[in-house]
Amino acid sequence: FPVTIGVWGNTVKIEVTDIDATDKTFTINVYETIEGVDILKESFTNLSRDTTAVDGYNKSMYIQNVINKKSLFIRIVDNTSVASTLMPQEVVITSITGGADGSLPTETDVSNGWDLYSNPDDVDVDLLINSGYVTATTFGVQTKMKAICESRRDCRALLDTPYSELSMSPTTDLTDWRNTVQNFNSYWTSLDAPWIKIVDNITGGVEIDIPASGFTAQIFARVSNVKNPWNAAAGTQLSGNIGVISSSYFTILGLSVSYTPSQQDALYGAGINPYVTRSGAGTLRWGQKTQQIKASATNRENVVVLSILIENSVKIYLNNVVFELN
């Protein structure tokens, strides 16, 4: 039987057809209902309930192997207690109902999930991405990410500001939140603002605001690819439009909040890296501070990245000479 996940799954329909009682094969078509019209999305032909069945190219025809590896819409569970020689009944286009989105993960759930990254021997990682898990009063996820980076000493956390606290006029909600609520003092974390306004082309062109940390990770990847890891992950620079964000999945409209130059200065002074929109360039990151409060070399990201690179290189070398005679 087919299953889908979430309320969206209620728009998915299936059809079972082309049943061949001799070859013991059949077809499953998958439809999605869009604005009241059933649109054919996928078609899987020559399916079999025989786990050993293969086609002329020696590829599996077993229903679970085919659909569960290829379908973007459904998953299949074959009832193996029923003989594999028994064919399914023909089914006209029929809705799969009963989908539910379930409960949102709690802050504790997400924090516990980050424990998977606590041991550097288990997971090799450079950047931890916050993905907007923060509110005006709760930042436990950020605290866990910070603790992991400080313990590992080989990665950094890219953090987001709460969507409700982005205002810098007429109040200074954002700098107040950073200085008096979150109040981190660590060069293992960076904090960016505001959120990025996009058109979500995947779900029908809805305008939404999404956190900046994913885009910041994109910029760090680009600076490592185009220049060097120890270059600043910000600005256009002389080559590569390093700090300009882009996407092939959705349209970037700009920023959820546009800060004036004086507000950008206030944010940067508080250790918040602002995103800005520049005519002819696009939306880009315009800062590279860590959240270390004291003014020193390590309140700049590129210095910390360089020190991590040096320390990791030394560790790799020394691991090869442990147990050698002095």
Protein backbone atom coordinates (compact mmCIF):
# COMPACT_ATOMS: atom_id res chain seq x y z
CA PHE A 1 0.00 0.00 0.00
CA PRO A 2 1.25 3.54 -0.70
CA VAL A 3 1.87 6.15 1.98
CA THR A 4 2.66 9.87 1.91
CA ILE A 5 3.65 12.28 4.66
CA GLY A 6 1.91 15.41 5.88
CA VAL A 7 -1.25 17.30 4.94
CA TRP A 8 0.22 17.92 1.49
CA GLY A 9 -0.06 14.15 0.95
CA ASN A 10 -3.83 14.54 0.81
CA THR A 11 -3.38 16.10 -2.65
CA VAL A 12 -1.62 12.98 -3.95
CA LYS A 13 -3.58 10.32 -5.84
CA ILE A 14 -2.62 6.92 -7.24
CA GLU A 15 -3.82 4.67 -10.01
CA VAL A 16 -3.14 0.95 -10.42
CA THR A 17 -3.52 -0.19 -14.02
CA ASP A 18 -2.09 -2.35 -16.85
CA ILE A 19 -2.35 -5.51 -14.75
CA ASP A 20 -0.81 -8.47 -16.60
CA ALA A 21 -1.91 -11.71 -14.93
CA THR A 22 0.49 -13.74 -17.10
CA ASP A 23 3.70 -11.78 -16.48
CA LYS A 24 2.57 -10.80 -12.99
CA THR A 25 3.29 -7.12 -13.64
CA PHE A 26 1.34 -3.89 -13.24
CA THR A 27 1.67 -0.10 -13.40
CA ILE A 28 1.27 2.55 -10.69
CA ASN A 29 0.66 6.14 -11.74
CA VAL A 30 1.01 9.03 -9.27
CA TYR A 31 -1.05 12.20 -9.61
CA GLU A 32 -1.07 15.51 -7.75
CA THR A 33 -4.24 17.58 -7.54
CA ILE A 34 -3.41 21.18 -8.42
CA GLU A 35 -6.25 23.73 -8.50
CA GLY A 36 -8.76 20.89 -8.82
CA VAL A 37 -6.98 19.16 -11.71
CA ASP A 38 -5.27 15.76 -11.39
CA ILE A 39 -1.81 16.13 -12.93
CA LEU A 40 0.17 12.98 -13.77
CA LYS A 41 3.52 13.32 -11.96
CA GLU A 42 5.07 9.84 -12.10
CA SER A 43 4.47 6.51 -13.83
CA PHE A 44 6.09 3.23 -12.80
CA THR A 45 5.57 0.40 -15.30
CA ASN A 46 6.31 -3.32 -15.20
CA LEU A 47 6.23 -3.50 -11.42
CA SER A 48 6.27 -6.86 -9.67
CA ARG A 49 5.64 -8.20 -6.19
CA ASP A 50 8.33 -10.83 -6.76
CA THR A 51 11.42 -9.71 -4.86
CA THR A 52 13.67 -11.50 -7.38
CA ALA A 53 12.06 -10.16 -10.55
CA VAL A 54 14.40 -8.27 -12.93
CA ASP A 55 13.94 -6.73 -16.36
CA GLY A 56 16.02 -7.26 -19.51
CA TYR A 57 18.72 -4.96 -18.13
CA ASN A 58 18.92 -7.00 -14.92
CA LYS A 59 17.36 -4.18 -12.93
CA SER A 60 14.96 -4.96 -10.11
CA MET A 61 11.23 -4.81 -10.90
CA TYR A 62 10.20 -5.35 -7.28
CA ILE A 63 7.69 -2.66 -6.33
CA GLN A 64 9.47 -1.50 -3.15
CA ASN A 65 12.88 -1.30 -4.83
CA VAL A 66 11.57 0.71 -7.79
CA ILE A 67 9.17 3.15 -6.16
CA ASN A 68 10.95 3.77 -2.86
CA LYS A 69 14.17 4.65 -4.70
CA LYS A 70 12.66 6.80 -7.43
CA SER A 71 9.36 8.34 -6.35
CA LEU A 72 9.28 11.92 -5.09
CA PHE A 73 5.70 11.49 -3.87
CA ILE A 74 5.00 8.09 -2.31
CA ARG A 75 6.57 5.17 -0.49
CA ILE A 76 5.40 1.58 -0.82
CA VAL A 77 5.14 -1.16 1.79
CA ASP A 78 4.51 -4.60 0.30
CA ASN A 79 2.50 -6.93 2.52
CA THR A 80 4.80 -9.95 2.37
CA SER A 81 2.34 -12.06 4.36
CA VAL A 82 0.29 -12.23 1.15
CA ALA A 83 1.73 -14.49 -1.57
CA SER A 84 3.78 -12.54 -4.11
CA THR A 85 1.88 -14.30 -6.91
CA LEU A 86 -1.29 -12.49 -5.89
CA MET A 87 -1.78 -9.43 -8.12
CA PRO A 88 -3.15 -6.10 -6.91
CA GLN A 89 -6.62 -5.07 -7.94
CA GLU A 90 -7.07 -2.35 -10.52
CA VAL A 91 -7.60 1.03 -8.85
CA VAL A 92 -8.93 4.14 -10.57
CA ILE A 93 -7.39 7.50 -9.68
CA THR A 94 -7.88 7.57 -5.90
CA SER A 95 -6.85 10.02 -3.18
CA ILE A 96 -4.47 9.04 -0.40
CA THR A 97 -6.04 10.64 2.66
CA GLY A 98 -5.20 10.91 6.32
CA GLY A 99 -1.94 12.81 6.03
CA ALA A 100 -0.87 14.86 9.07
CA ASP A 101 2.04 17.24 9.59
CA GLY A 102 2.51 16.12 13.19
CA SER A 103 4.06 18.32 15.88
CA LEU A 104 6.87 20.79 15.36
CA PRO A 105 10.18 19.77 16.92
CA THR A 106 10.78 21.49 20.23
CA GLU A 107 13.87 23.49 21.12
CA THR A 108 14.99 20.50 23.20
CA ASP A 109 14.51 18.15 20.22
CA VAL A 110 16.68 20.30 17.97
CA SER A 111 19.32 20.85 20.66
CA ASN A 112 19.56 17.11 21.26
CA GLY A 113 19.92 16.59 17.52
CA TRP A 114 23.07 18.71 17.50
CA ASP A 115 24.68 16.17 19.84
CA LEU A 116 25.30 14.07 16.72
CA TYR A 117 28.00 16.60 15.82
CA SER A 118 29.74 16.70 19.19
CA ASN A 119 32.50 14.18 18.43
CA PRO A 120 34.97 15.31 15.73
CA ASP A 121 36.07 11.69 15.27
CA ASP A 122 32.55 10.79 14.17
CA VAL A 123 31.63 13.79 12.00
CA ASP A 124 33.90 16.09 10.01
CA VAL A 125 32.21 19.50 9.74
CA ASP A 126 33.28 23.13 9.20
CA LEU A 127 30.08 25.10 9.77
CA LEU A 128 26.97 24.56 11.91
CA ILE A 129 23.91 26.29 10.42
CA ASN A 130 21.28 27.68 12.81
CA SER A 131 18.40 27.71 10.27
CA GLY A 132 16.32 30.18 12.30
CA TYR A 133 15.92 28.12 15.50
CA VAL A 134 15.77 31.12 17.85
CA THR A 135 13.11 33.39 19.33
CA ALA A 136 13.09 36.61 21.32
CA THR A 137 13.26 34.65 24.57
CA THR A 138 14.71 31.23 23.69
CA PHE A 139 18.13 30.51 22.26
CA GLY A 140 18.90 27.07 23.64
CA VAL A 141 19.70 25.71 20.18
CA GLN A 142 22.27 28.45 19.67
CA THR A 143 23.74 27.73 23.10
CA LYS A 144 24.17 24.06 22.18
CA MET A 145 25.77 24.95 18.82
CA LYS A 146 28.17 27.32 20.53
CA ALA A 147 29.12 24.67 23.11
CA ILE A 148 29.82 22.10 20.39
CA CYS A 149 32.08 24.48 18.48
CA GLU A 150 33.95 25.53 21.61
CA SER A 151 34.46 21.87 22.53
CA ARG A 152 35.51 20.66 19.08
CA ARG A 153 37.62 23.73 18.20
CA ASP A 154 37.51 22.87 14.51
CA CYS A 155 34.22 24.40 13.34
CA ARG A 156 32.10 27.53 13.73
CA ALA A 157 28.37 28.24 14.20
CA LEU A 158 26.46 30.58 11.88
CA LEU A 159 23.58 32.00 13.94
CA ASP A 160 20.39 33.87 13.07
CA THR A 161 18.68 36.74 14.82
CA PRO A 162 15.03 36.31 15.95
CA TYR A 163 12.59 37.39 13.27
CA SER A 164 10.56 39.36 15.83
CA GLU A 165 13.58 41.37 16.99
CA LEU A 166 14.93 42.75 13.69
CA SER A 167 13.80 46.34 14.24
CA MET A 168 16.40 49.10 14.62
CA SER A 169 13.97 52.02 14.30
CA PRO A 170 12.41 53.62 16.25
CA THR A 171 13.62 51.07 18.83
CA THR A 172 16.83 49.09 18.86
CA ASP A 173 15.30 45.67 19.44
CA LEU A 174 18.05 43.78 17.62
CA THR A 175 21.11 45.19 19.37
CA ASP A 176 19.25 45.08 22.69
CA TRP A 177 18.48 41.38 22.16
CA ARG A 178 22.04 40.60 21.23
CA ASN A 179 23.58 42.53 24.14
CA THR A 180 21.17 41.78 26.97
CA VAL A 181 19.38 38.52 26.08
CA GLN A 182 21.60 36.26 24.00
CA ASN A 183 24.81 38.06 25.07
CA PHE A 184 27.29 35.53 23.63
CA ASN A 185 30.98 36.28 23.94
CA SER A 186 32.65 33.76 21.65
CA TYR A 187 34.73 33.78 18.49
CA TRP A 188 33.25 30.40 17.58
CA THR A 189 29.93 31.98 16.57
CA SER A 190 28.73 34.64 14.13
CA LEU A 191 25.38 36.42 14.12
CA ASP A 192 23.74 37.80 10.94
CA ALA A 193 20.70 40.00 10.23
CA PRO A 194 18.10 40.53 8.88
CA TRP A 195 16.23 37.64 7.21
CA ILE A 196 16.08 37.23 3.44
CA LYS A 197 12.87 37.86 1.47
CA ILE A 198 12.27 35.30 -1.29
CA VAL A 199 9.63 33.96 -3.65
CA ASP A 200 9.23 30.26 -2.88
CA ASN A 201 8.85 28.85 -6.39
CA ILE A 202 8.70 25.30 -5.04
CA THR A 203 5.40 25.81 -3.21
CA GLY A 204 3.62 28.05 -5.67
CA GLY A 205 5.33 31.44 -5.64
CA VAL A 206 4.57 32.56 -2.09
CA GLU A 207 6.64 35.46 -0.72
CA ILE A 208 8.27 34.52 2.58
CA ASP A 209 11.19 35.57 4.78
CA ILE A 210 13.81 32.94 5.60
CA PRO A 211 16.83 33.05 7.97
CA ALA A 212 20.18 34.18 6.60
CA SER A 213 22.43 31.43 8.00
CA GLY A 214 22.01 29.15 4.99
CA PHE A 215 23.09 31.95 2.67
CA THR A 216 26.03 32.74 4.94
CA ALA A 217 27.16 29.13 4.58
CA GLN A 218 26.90 29.56 0.81
CA ILE A 219 29.23 32.56 1.02
CA PHE A 220 31.77 30.66 3.13
CA ALA A 221 31.74 27.82 0.60
CA ARG A 222 32.23 30.28 -2.26
CA VAL A 223 35.15 32.10 -0.65
CA SER A 224 36.90 28.76 -0.07
CA ASN A 225 36.29 27.76 -3.69
CA VAL A 226 37.03 31.06 -5.43
CA LYS A 227 39.70 32.51 -3.13
CA ASN A 228 41.05 31.12 0.15
CA PRO A 229 39.34 30.04 3.39
CA TRP A 230 41.08 32.87 5.25
CA ASN A 231 39.60 35.58 3.01
CA ALA A 232 36.60 37.49 4.36
CA ALA A 233 33.22 35.87 3.64
CA ALA A 234 31.61 39.19 2.77
CA GLY A 235 31.44 41.98 0.21
CA THR A 236 31.87 41.78 -3.55
CA GLN A 237 35.69 41.89 -3.40
CA LEU A 238 37.74 42.13 -6.59
CA SER A 239 36.70 38.76 -7.97
CA GLY A 240 33.86 36.30 -7.63
CA ASN A 241 31.14 38.49 -6.02
CA ILE A 242 32.06 36.63 -2.85
CA GLY A 243 29.35 37.91 -0.52
CA VAL A 244 26.47 38.10 -3.03
CA ILE A 245 23.79 35.49 -2.33
CA SER A 246 22.00 33.53 -5.05
CA SER A 247 19.68 30.58 -5.55
CA SER A 248 18.57 28.33 -8.39
CA TYR A 249 15.47 27.21 -6.43
CA PHE A 250 13.78 30.49 -5.56
CA THR A 251 13.87 34.18 -6.41
CA ILE A 252 15.64 36.50 -3.96
CA LEU A 253 13.64 39.72 -3.55
CA GLY A 254 15.85 41.43 -0.98
CA LEU A 255 15.72 41.85 2.78
CA SER A 256 13.00 41.57 5.39
CA VAL A 257 14.36 44.84 6.84
CA SER A 258 16.60 47.38 5.11
CA TYR A 259 19.02 49.04 7.53
CA THR A 260 20.39 52.54 7.01
CA PRO A 261 24.19 53.03 7.01
CA SER A 262 24.09 54.30 10.61
CA GLN A 263 22.01 51.29 11.68
CA GLN A 264 24.47 48.98 9.91
CA ASP A 265 27.28 50.61 11.91
CA ALA A 266 25.35 50.06 15.14
CA LEU A 267 24.77 46.41 14.26
CA TYR A 268 28.40 45.82 13.37
CA GLY A 269 29.49 47.51 16.56
CA ALA A 270 27.36 44.98 18.46
CA GLY A 271 28.89 42.06 16.58
CA ILE A 272 26.02 41.53 14.14
CA ASN A 273 26.90 41.17 10.47
CA PRO A 274 24.33 43.02 8.35
CA TYR A 275 23.06 41.95 4.96
CA VAL A 276 22.56 44.85 2.54
CA THR A 277 21.28 45.44 -0.97
CA ARG A 278 23.62 47.21 -3.36
CA SER A 279 22.49 48.56 -6.72
CA GLY A 280 24.07 46.53 -9.51
CA ALA A 281 25.34 43.86 -7.12
CA GLY A 282 22.31 42.39 -5.37
CA THR A 283 21.88 41.23 -1.80
CA LEU A 284 25.15 40.62 -0.02
CA ARG A 285 26.76 40.13 3.37
CA TRP A 286 28.47 43.28 4.64
CA GLY A 287 30.39 42.17 7.71
CA GLN A 288 32.58 39.39 9.06
CA LYS A 289 32.69 39.77 12.82
CA THR A 290 32.57 36.95 15.33
CA GLN A 291 30.61 37.35 18.56
CA GLN A 292 33.72 37.94 20.64
CA ILE A 293 33.11 41.18 22.51
CA LYS A 294 36.72 42.19 23.16
CA ALA A 295 38.41 43.92 20.23
CA SER A 296 41.19 41.63 19.03
CA ALA A 297 42.22 39.64 15.98
CA THR A 298 39.78 36.87 16.84
CA ASN A 299 36.72 39.07 16.58
CA ARG A 300 37.16 38.70 12.81
CA GLU A 301 35.98 35.51 11.13
CA ASN A 302 38.81 35.17 8.63
CA VAL A 303 41.41 35.18 11.43
CA VAL A 304 39.54 32.44 13.30
CA VAL A 305 39.13 30.39 10.12
CA LEU A 306 42.87 30.66 9.47
CA SER A 307 43.72 29.60 13.03
CA ILE A 308 41.36 26.60 12.73
CA LEU A 309 43.02 25.64 9.43
CA ILE A 310 46.49 25.82 10.96
CA GLU A 311 45.49 23.88 14.08
CA ASN A 312 43.76 21.16 12.05
CA SER A 313 46.76 20.81 9.75
CA VAL A 314 49.08 20.43 12.74
CA LYS A 315 46.76 17.81 14.26
CA ILE A 316 46.69 15.79 11.04
CA TYR A 317 50.48 15.82 10.87
CA LEU A 318 51.01 14.99 14.54
CA ASN A 319 48.55 12.10 14.38
CA ASN A 320 50.98 10.43 11.97
CA VAL A 321 53.95 10.72 14.34
CA VAL A 322 52.30 9.63 17.58
CA PHE A 323 54.14 6.54 18.92
CA GLU A 324 57.22 7.31 16.85
CA LEU A 325 60.49 7.24 18.80
CA ASN A 326 61.50 10.67 20.04
